[in-house]
Coordinates of C-alpha atoms and ligand atoms in Angstrom, one line a residue:
X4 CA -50.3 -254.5 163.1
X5 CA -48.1 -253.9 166.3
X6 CA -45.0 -255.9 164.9
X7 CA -42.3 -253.2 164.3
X8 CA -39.7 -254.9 161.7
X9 CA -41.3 -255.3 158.5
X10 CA -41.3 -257.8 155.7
X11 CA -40.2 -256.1 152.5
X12 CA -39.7 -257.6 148.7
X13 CA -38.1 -254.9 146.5
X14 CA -38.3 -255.4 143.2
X15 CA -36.3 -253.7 140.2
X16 CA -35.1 -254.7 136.8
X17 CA -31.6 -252.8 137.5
X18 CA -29.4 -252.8 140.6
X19 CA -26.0 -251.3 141.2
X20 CA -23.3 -252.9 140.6
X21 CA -24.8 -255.9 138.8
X22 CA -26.8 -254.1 136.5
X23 CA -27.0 -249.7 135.2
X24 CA -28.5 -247.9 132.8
X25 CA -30.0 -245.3 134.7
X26 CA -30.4 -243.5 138.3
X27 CA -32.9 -246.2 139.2
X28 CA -30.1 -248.8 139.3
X29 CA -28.6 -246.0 141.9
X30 CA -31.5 -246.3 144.1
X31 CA -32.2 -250.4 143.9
X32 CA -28.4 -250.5 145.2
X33 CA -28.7 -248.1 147.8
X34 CA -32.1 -247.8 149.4
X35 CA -32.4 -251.1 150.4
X36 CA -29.1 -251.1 152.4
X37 CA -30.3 -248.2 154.1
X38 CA -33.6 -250.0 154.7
X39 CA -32.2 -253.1 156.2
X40 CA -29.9 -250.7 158.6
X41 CA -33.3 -249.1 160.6
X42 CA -34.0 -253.0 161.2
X43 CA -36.4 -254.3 158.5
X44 CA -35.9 -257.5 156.7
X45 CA -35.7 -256.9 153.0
X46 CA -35.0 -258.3 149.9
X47 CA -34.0 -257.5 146.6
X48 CA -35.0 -259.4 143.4
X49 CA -33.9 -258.6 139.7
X50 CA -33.6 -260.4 136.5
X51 CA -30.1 -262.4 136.0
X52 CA -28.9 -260.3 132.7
X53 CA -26.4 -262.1 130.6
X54 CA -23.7 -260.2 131.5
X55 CA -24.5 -261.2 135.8
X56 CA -21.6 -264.0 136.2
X57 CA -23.7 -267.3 137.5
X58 CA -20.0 -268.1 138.9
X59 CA -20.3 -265.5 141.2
X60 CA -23.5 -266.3 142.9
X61 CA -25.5 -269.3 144.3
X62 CA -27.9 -271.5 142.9
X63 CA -31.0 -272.2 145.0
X64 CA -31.4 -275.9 144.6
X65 CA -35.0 -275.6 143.5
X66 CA -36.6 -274.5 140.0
X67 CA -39.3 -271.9 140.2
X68 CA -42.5 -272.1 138.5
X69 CA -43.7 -269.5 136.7
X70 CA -47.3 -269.0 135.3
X71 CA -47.9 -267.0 132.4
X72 CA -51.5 -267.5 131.4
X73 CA -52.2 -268.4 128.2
X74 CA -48.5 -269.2 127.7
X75 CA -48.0 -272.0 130.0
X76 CA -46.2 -272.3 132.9
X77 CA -42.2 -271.8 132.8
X78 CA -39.7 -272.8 134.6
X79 CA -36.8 -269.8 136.2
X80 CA -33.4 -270.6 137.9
X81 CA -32.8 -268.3 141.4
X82 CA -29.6 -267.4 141.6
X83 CA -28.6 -265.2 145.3
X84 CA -26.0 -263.0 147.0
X85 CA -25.9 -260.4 149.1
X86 CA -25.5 -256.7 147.9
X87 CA -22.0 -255.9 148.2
X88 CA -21.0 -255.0 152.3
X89 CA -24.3 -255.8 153.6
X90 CA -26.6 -258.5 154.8
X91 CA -28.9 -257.7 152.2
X92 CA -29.9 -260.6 150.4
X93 CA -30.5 -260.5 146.2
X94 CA -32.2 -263.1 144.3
X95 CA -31.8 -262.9 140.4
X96 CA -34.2 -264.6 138.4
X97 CA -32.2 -266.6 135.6
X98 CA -34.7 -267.3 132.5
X99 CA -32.0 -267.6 129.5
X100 CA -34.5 -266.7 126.5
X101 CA -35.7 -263.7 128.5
X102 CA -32.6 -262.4 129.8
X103 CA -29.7 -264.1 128.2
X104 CA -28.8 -260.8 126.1
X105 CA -26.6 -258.3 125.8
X106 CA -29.1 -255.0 126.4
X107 CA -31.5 -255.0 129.3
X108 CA -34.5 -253.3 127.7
X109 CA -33.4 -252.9 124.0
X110 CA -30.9 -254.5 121.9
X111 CA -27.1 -253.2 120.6
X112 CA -28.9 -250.2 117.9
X113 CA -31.3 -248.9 120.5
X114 CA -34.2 -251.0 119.4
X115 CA -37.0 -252.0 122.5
X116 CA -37.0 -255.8 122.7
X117 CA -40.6 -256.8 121.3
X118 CA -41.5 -259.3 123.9
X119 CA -40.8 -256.7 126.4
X120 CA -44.2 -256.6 128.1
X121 CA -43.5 -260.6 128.6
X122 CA -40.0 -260.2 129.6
X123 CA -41.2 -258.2 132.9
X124 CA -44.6 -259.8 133.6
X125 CA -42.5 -263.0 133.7
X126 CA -40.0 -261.0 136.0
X127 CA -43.2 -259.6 138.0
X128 CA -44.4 -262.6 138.7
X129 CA -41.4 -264.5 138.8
X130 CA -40.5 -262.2 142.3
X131 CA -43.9 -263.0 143.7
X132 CA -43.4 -266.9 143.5
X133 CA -40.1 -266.4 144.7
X134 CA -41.6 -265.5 148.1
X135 CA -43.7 -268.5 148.0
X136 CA -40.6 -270.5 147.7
X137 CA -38.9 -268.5 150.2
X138 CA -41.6 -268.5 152.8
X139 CA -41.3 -265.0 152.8
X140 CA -44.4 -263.1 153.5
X141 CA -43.9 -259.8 152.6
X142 CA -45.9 -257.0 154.7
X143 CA -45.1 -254.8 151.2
X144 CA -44.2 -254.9 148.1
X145 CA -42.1 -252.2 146.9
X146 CA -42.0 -252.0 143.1
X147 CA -40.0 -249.6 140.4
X148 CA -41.1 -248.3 137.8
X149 CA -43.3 -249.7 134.3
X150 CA -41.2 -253.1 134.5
X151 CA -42.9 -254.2 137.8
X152 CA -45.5 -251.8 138.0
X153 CA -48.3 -254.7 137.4
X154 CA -47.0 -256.3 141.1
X155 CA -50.2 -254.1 142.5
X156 CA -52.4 -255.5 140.7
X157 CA -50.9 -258.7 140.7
X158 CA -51.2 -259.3 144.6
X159 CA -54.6 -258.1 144.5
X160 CA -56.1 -260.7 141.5
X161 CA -54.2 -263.9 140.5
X162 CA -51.9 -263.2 143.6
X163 CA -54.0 -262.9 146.1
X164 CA -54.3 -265.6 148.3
X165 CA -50.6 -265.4 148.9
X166 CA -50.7 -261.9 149.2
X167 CA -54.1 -260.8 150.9
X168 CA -52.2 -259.2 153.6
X169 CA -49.4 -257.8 151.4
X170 CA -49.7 -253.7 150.4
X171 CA -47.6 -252.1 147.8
X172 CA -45.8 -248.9 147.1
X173 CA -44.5 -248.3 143.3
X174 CA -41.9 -245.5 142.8
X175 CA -41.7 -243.3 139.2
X176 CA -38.3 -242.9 138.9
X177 CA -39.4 -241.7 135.1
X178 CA -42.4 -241.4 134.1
X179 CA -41.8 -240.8 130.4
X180 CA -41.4 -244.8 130.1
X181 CA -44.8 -246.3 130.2
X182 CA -44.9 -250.0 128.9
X183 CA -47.2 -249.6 127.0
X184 CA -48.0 -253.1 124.8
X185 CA -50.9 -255.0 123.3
X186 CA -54.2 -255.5 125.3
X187 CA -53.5 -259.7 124.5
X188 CA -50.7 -259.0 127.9
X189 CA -53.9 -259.4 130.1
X190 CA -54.1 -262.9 129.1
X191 CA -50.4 -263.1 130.2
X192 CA -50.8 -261.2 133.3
X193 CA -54.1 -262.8 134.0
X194 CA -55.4 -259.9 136.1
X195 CA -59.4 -260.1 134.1
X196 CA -60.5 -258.4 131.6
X197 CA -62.6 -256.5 134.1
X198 CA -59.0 -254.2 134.5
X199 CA -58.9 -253.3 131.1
X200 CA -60.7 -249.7 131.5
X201 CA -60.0 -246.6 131.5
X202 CA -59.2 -245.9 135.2
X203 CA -56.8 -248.9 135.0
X204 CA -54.7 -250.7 132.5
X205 CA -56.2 -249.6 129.3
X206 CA -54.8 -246.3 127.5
X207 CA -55.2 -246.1 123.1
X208 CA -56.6 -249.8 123.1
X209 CA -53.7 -251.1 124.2
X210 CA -52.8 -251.6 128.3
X211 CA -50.4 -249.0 130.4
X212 CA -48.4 -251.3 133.0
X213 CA -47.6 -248.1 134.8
X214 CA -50.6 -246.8 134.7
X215 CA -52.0 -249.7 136.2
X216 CA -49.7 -249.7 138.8
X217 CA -50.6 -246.1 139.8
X218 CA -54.4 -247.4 139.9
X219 CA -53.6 -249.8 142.3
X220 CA -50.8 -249.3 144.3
X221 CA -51.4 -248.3 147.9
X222 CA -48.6 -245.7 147.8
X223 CA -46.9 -244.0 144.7
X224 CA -43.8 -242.5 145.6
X225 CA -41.8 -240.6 142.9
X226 CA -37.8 -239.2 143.4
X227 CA -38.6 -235.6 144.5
X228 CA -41.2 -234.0 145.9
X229 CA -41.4 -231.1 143.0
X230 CA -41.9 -234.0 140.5
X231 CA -44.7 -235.6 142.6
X232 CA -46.5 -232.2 141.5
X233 CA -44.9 -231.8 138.1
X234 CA -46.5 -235.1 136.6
X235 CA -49.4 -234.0 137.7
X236 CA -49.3 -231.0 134.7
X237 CA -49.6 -231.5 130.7
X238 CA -46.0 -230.6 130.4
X239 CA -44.8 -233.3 132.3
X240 CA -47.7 -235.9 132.4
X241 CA -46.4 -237.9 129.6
X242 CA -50.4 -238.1 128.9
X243 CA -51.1 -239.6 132.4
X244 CA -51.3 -236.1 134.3
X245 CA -55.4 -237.1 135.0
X246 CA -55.0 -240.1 135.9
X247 CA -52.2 -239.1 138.5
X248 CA -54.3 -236.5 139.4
X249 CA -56.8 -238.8 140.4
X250 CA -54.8 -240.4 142.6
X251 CA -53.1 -237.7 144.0
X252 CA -54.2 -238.5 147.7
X253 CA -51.7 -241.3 147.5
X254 CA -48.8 -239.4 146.3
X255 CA -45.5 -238.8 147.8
X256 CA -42.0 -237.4 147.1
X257 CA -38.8 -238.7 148.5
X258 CA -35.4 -237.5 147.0
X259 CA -33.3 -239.6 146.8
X260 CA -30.1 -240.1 148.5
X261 CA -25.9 -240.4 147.5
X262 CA -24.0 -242.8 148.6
X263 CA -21.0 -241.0 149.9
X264 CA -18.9 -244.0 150.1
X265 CA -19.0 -244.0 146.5
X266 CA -19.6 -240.4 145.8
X267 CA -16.9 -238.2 147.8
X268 CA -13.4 -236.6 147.2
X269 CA -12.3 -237.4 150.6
X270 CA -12.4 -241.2 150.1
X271 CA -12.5 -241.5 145.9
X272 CA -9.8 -243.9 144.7
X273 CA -10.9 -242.8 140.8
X274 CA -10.1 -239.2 140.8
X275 CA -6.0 -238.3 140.5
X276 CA -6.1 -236.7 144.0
X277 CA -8.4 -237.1 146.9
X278 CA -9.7 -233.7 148.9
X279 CA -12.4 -232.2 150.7
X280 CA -13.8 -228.5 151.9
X281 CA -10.7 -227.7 154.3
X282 CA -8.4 -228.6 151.7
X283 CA -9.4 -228.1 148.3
X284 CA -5.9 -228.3 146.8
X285 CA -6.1 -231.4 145.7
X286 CA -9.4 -230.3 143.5
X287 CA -6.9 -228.9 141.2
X288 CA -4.7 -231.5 140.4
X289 CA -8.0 -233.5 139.0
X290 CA -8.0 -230.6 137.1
X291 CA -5.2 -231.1 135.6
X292 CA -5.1 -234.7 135.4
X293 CA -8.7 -234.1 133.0
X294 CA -7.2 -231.7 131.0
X295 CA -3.9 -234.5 130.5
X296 CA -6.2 -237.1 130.1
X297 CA -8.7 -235.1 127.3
X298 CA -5.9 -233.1 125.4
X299 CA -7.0 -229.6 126.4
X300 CA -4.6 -226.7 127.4
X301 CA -3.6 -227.1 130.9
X302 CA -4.7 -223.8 132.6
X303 CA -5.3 -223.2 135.9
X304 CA -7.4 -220.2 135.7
X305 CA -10.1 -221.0 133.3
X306 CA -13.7 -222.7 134.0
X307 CA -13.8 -226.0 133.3
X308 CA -17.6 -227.1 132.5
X309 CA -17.9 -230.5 132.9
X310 CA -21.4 -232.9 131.4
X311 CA -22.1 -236.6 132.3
X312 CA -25.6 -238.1 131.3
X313 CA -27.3 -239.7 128.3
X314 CA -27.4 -238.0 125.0
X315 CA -30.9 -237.7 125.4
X316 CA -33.5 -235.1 124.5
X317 CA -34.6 -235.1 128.5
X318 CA -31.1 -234.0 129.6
X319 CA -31.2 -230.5 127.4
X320 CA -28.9 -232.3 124.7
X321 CA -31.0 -230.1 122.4
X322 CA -30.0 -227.3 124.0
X323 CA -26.6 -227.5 124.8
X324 CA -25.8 -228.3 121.0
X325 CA -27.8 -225.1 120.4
X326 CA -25.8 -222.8 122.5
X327 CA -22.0 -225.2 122.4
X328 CA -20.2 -223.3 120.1
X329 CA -21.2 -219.6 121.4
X330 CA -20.0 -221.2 124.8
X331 CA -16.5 -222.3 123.4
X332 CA -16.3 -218.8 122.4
X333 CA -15.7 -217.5 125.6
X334 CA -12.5 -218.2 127.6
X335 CA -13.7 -222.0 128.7
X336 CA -13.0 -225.6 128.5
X337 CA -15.9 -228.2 127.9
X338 CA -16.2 -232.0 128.6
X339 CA -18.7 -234.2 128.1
X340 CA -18.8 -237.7 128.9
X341 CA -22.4 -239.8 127.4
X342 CA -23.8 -242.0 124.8
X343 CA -27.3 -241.9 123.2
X344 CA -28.8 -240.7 120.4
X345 CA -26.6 -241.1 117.4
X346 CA -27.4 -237.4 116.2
X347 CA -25.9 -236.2 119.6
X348 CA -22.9 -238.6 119.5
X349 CA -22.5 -237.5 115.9
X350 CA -22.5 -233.5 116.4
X351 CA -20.6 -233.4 119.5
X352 CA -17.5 -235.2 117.5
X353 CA -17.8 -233.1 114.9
X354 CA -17.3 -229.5 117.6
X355 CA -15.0 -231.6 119.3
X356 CA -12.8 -232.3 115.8
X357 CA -13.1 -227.9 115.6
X358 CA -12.8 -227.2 118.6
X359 CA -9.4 -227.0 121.1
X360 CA -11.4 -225.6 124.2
X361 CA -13.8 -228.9 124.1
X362 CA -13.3 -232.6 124.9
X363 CA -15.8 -235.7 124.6
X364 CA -16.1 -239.2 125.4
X365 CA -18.5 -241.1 123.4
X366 CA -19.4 -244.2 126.1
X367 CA -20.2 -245.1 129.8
X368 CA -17.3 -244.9 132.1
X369 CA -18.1 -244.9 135.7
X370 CA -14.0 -244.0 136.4
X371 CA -14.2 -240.9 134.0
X372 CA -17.7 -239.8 135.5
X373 CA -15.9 -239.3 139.0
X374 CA -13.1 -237.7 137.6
X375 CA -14.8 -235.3 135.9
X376 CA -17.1 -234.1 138.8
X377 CA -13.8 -234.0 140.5
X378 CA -11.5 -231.8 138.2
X379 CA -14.5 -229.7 136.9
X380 CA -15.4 -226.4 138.7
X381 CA -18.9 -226.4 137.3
X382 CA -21.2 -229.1 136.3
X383 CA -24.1 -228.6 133.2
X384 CA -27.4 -230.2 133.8
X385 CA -30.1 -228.0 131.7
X386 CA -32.9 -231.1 131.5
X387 CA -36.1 -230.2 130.7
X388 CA -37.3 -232.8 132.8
X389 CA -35.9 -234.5 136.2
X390 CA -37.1 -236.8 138.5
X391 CA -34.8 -236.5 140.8
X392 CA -30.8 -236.3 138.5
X393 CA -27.9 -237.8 140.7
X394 CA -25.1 -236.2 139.1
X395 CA -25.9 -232.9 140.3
X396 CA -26.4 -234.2 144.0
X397 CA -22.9 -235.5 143.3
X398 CA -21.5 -232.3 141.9
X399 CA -22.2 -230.8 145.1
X400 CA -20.1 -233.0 147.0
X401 CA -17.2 -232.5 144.9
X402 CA -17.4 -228.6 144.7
X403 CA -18.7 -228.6 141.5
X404 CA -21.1 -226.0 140.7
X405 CA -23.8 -227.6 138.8
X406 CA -25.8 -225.1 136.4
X407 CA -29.0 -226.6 136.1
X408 CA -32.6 -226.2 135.1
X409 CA -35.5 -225.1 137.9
X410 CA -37.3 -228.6 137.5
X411 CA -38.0 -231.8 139.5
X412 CA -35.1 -233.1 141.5
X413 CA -32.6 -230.1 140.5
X414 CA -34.7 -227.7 141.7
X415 CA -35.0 -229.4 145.1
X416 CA -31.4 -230.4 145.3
X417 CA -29.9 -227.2 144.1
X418 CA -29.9 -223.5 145.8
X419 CA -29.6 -220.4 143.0
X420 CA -26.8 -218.1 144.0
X421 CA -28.0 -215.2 145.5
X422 CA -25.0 -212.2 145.0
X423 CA -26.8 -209.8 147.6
X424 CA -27.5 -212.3 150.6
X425 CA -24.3 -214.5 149.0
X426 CA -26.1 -217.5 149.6
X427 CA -26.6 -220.8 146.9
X428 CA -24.9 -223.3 145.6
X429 CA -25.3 -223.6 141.8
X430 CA -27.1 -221.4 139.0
X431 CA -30.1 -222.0 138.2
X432 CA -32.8 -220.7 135.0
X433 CA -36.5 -221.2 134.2
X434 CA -37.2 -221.4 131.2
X435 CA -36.3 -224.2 128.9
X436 CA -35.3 -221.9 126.1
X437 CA -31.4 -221.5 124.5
X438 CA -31.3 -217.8 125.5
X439 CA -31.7 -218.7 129.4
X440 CA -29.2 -221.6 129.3
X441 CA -26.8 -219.8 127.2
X442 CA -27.0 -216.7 129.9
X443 CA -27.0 -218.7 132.7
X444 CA -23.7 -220.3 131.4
X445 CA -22.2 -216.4 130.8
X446 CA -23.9 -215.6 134.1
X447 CA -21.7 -218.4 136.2
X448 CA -18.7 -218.2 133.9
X449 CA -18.5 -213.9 135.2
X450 CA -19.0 -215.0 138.6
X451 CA -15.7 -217.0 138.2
X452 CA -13.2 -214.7 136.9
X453 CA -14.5 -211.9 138.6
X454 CA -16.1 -212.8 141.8
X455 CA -13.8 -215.8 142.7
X456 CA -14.2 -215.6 146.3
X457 CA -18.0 -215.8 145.9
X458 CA -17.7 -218.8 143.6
X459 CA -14.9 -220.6 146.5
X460 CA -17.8 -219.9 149.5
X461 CA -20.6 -221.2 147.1
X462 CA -18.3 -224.6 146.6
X463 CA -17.5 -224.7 149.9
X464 CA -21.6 -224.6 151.2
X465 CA -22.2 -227.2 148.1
X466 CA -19.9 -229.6 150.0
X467 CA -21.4 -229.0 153.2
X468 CA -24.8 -230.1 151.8
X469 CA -25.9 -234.0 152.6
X470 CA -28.3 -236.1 150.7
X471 CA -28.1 -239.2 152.6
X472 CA -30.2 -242.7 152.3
X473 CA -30.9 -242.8 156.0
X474 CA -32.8 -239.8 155.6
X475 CA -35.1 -241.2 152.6
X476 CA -34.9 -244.6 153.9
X477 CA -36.9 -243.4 156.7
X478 CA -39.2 -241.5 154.9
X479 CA -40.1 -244.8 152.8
X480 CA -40.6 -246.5 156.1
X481 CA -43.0 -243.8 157.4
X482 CA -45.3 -244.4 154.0
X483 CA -44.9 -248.2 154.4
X484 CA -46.6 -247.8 158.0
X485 CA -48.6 -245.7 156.9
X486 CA -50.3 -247.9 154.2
X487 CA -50.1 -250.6 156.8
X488 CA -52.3 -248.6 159.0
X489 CA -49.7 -248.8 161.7
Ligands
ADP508 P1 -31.0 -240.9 134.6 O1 -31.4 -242.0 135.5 O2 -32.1 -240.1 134.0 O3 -30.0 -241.4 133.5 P2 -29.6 -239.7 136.8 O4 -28.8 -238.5 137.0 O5 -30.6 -240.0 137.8 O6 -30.1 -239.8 135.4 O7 -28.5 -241.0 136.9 C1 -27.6 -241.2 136.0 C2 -26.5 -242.1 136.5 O8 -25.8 -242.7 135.5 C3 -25.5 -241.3 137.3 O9 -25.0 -242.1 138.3 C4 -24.4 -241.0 136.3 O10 -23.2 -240.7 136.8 C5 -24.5 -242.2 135.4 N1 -24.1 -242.0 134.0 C6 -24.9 -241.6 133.0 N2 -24.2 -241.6 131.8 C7 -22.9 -242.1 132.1 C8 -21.8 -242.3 131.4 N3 -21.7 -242.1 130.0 N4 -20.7 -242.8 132.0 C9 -20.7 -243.0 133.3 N5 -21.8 -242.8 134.1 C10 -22.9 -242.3 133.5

């Protein structure tokens, strides 16, 4: 292949802004922009979710056949626009009894939709006739995640024809979700029987969508390079470490980016006052507009410890309700911002009904996320596992020390202070243990009453660090090339 722009079909079951619940929506939003700007043609498909207005968008005037095997063949809407400020173009797929509800994956009490293995092999597939109907050939296929993790195999059975020419990349943005569903999906996918083995879509007699997808996928990227090795260990392999270590050879790690239009003091309509490294004074009037807006004591001088993220076990929720109220017993204010598991929700009320020095908002709220890495002088991210984590990228930016745990993303994102060479910009521990996060916390909160100028230079090099798309968007191109064996 000589031809230097390439054809690329992106496919994800959540894009920002039409659709979040998680970091991969981030990267479906941003990536492809950045994709498009080095000069490829791309294009973004994902389902049309109930809550998408149609009114916004336009209808392609023709229906698009679907087949789905032993089911029959059914029959989608395409709805398009472009993602916001961009050329990029974004097809949704608009199938009401698949996608006309209120959850994307799981319904209003945190319950996986059953016909979830159907839902996304009709979205899968749906994408792949899309490109038929578009005339689109794509040179490759670049799919997220267990949702459309089968497009690899898909392009190389039932597909191919269409797609003989077509290779595929599939990024793990988390590789704790699986899809894993009844072997009958095969007759669904219609990939053969022959796939259902061990080295492919069979795990426990049932099938693995993302395993399959790892099988067959040309590239596998995941969203830092330390987790590319991490899920390649029994502590992080979710029970696939073998098989990824199989196909280690194919392996690569590409943080991801921020999109500083969206993530950045000096141009952030949501926080109370904008400001950036030469001027920081503006830092602590967000202070004080989140310690107005949460009810705490309005003090300057005391380290605010700010927390945005699900209330789930991956993001050290475990941990920090372990250690919460010896923290509150020092001279600190603590505000968290989530929802999740009911447990969390429920306990963190409770300390917050106790407790003066702590503040908590039960729900998602993208305006009270910024303001919070804005007004908070340090940022708590103890996960026990991370991909690649965004809000501690966007900490930095802000001047918001995060204090995080030494694993995937966080480790490569975040530098531990270093007192003798005074270099860092965040605290880091090891061990996913109480005692280290609960030292770490005493360890940072020292180093801001008594080493203050230390802690201003360490926010000051956080918000010289840059994590931009263009960066990562290359490094995508380089593996699509390389697949392409161009
Ligand atoms: P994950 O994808 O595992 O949830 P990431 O750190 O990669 O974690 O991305 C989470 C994204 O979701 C960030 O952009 C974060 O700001 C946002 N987010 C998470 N919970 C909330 C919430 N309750 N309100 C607002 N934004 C949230």
């Amino acid at each position: 292949m000589s031809k230097k722009s390439l054809n690329i079909l992106f496919v994800a079951s959540e894009v920002v802004p039409f659709a979040k619940t998680g970091g991969l929506a981030d990267v479906a939003g941003a990536l492809p922009k950045a994709i498009k700007e080095l000069g490829h043609n791309i294009i973004v498909v994902m389902p049309r979710y109930y809550k998408i207005d149609k009114a916004k968008l336009t209808k392609l005037p023709e229906p698009l056949g679907v087949p789905m095997g032993i089911m029959g063949e059914f029959w989608a809407a395409v709805y398009t626009t472009t993602l916001p400020n961009t050329q990029t173009p974004i097809y949704f797929i608009d199938y009401e009894e698949y996608f006309g509800r209120s959850g994307l994956y799981e319904d209003e009490y945190g319950n996986s939709y059953e016909d979830n293995d159907n839902r996304f092999i009709f979205f899968s597939k749906a994408s792949l006739q899309l490109c038929k109907m578009l005339n689109f050939t794509p040179d490759i296929v670049h799919s997220n995640d267990w949702h459309t993790a089968i497009i690899p195999l898909l392009i190389k059975t039932k597909f191919v024809h269409d797609f003989a020419f077509t290779k595929s990349v599939l990024t793990i943005h988390n590789l704790q979700h699986q899809g894993h569903f009844f072997k009958g999906a095969i007759d669904v996918m219609e990939v053969g029987w022959e796939y259902f083995n061990s080295h492919d879509l069979e795990s426990h007699d049932g099938v693995n969508l993302l395993k399959g997808g790892i099988s067959r996928a040309d590239a596998v990227t995941t969203v830092s390079k330390k987790y590319a090795h991490e899920i390649q260990t029994q502590e992080f392999g979710f029970g696939l470490e073998h098989h990824i270590q199989a196909h280690a050879h194919k392996i690569y790690g590409i943080l991801n980016g921020v999109d500083y239009d969206e993530w950045n003091p000096s141009v952030d309509n949501l926080i109370a006052k904008k400001y950036d490294r030469d001027d920081m004074s503006g830092k602590l009037v967000c202070k004080r507009d989140i310690q107005q807006h949460f009810g705490l004591e309005k003090k300057d001088n005391v380290p605010l410890i700010g927390f945005v993220g699900r209330f789930a076990e991956q993001k050290g929720i475990g941990m920090i309700a372990a250690i919460i109220n010896s923290l509150l017993d020092m001279d600190v204010q603590v505000v968290m911002l989530g929802t999740g598991e009911k447990w969390a929700e429920g306990f963190f009320s409770e300390v917050s009904y106790h407790r003066s020095n702590f503040a908590l908002h039960i729900g998602y709220s993208d305006a009270l996320a910024h303001k919070i890495e804005a007004g908070s002088d340090m940022f708590l991210m103890p996960s026990l596992f991370e991909p690649c984590g965004l809000n501690q990228i966007y900490s930095l930016a802000y001047g918001t020390l995060p204090i995080v745990r030494a694993t995937g993303g966080l480790d490569d994102t975040i530098h531990n202070y270093d007192e003798f060479h005074q270099t860092g910009d965040g605290f880091k521990f090891y061990e996913s243990s109480n005692d280290a996060l609960y030292h770490t916390l005493k360890w940072a909160i020292d180093v801001y009453y008594n080493n203050k100028d230390s802690f201003i230079d360490m926010q000051k090099r956080a918000m010289n660090e840059h994590f931009g798309w263009d960066d990562a968007a290359r490094s995508y191109i380089d593996i699509y090339k390389k697949i392409l064996g161009n």
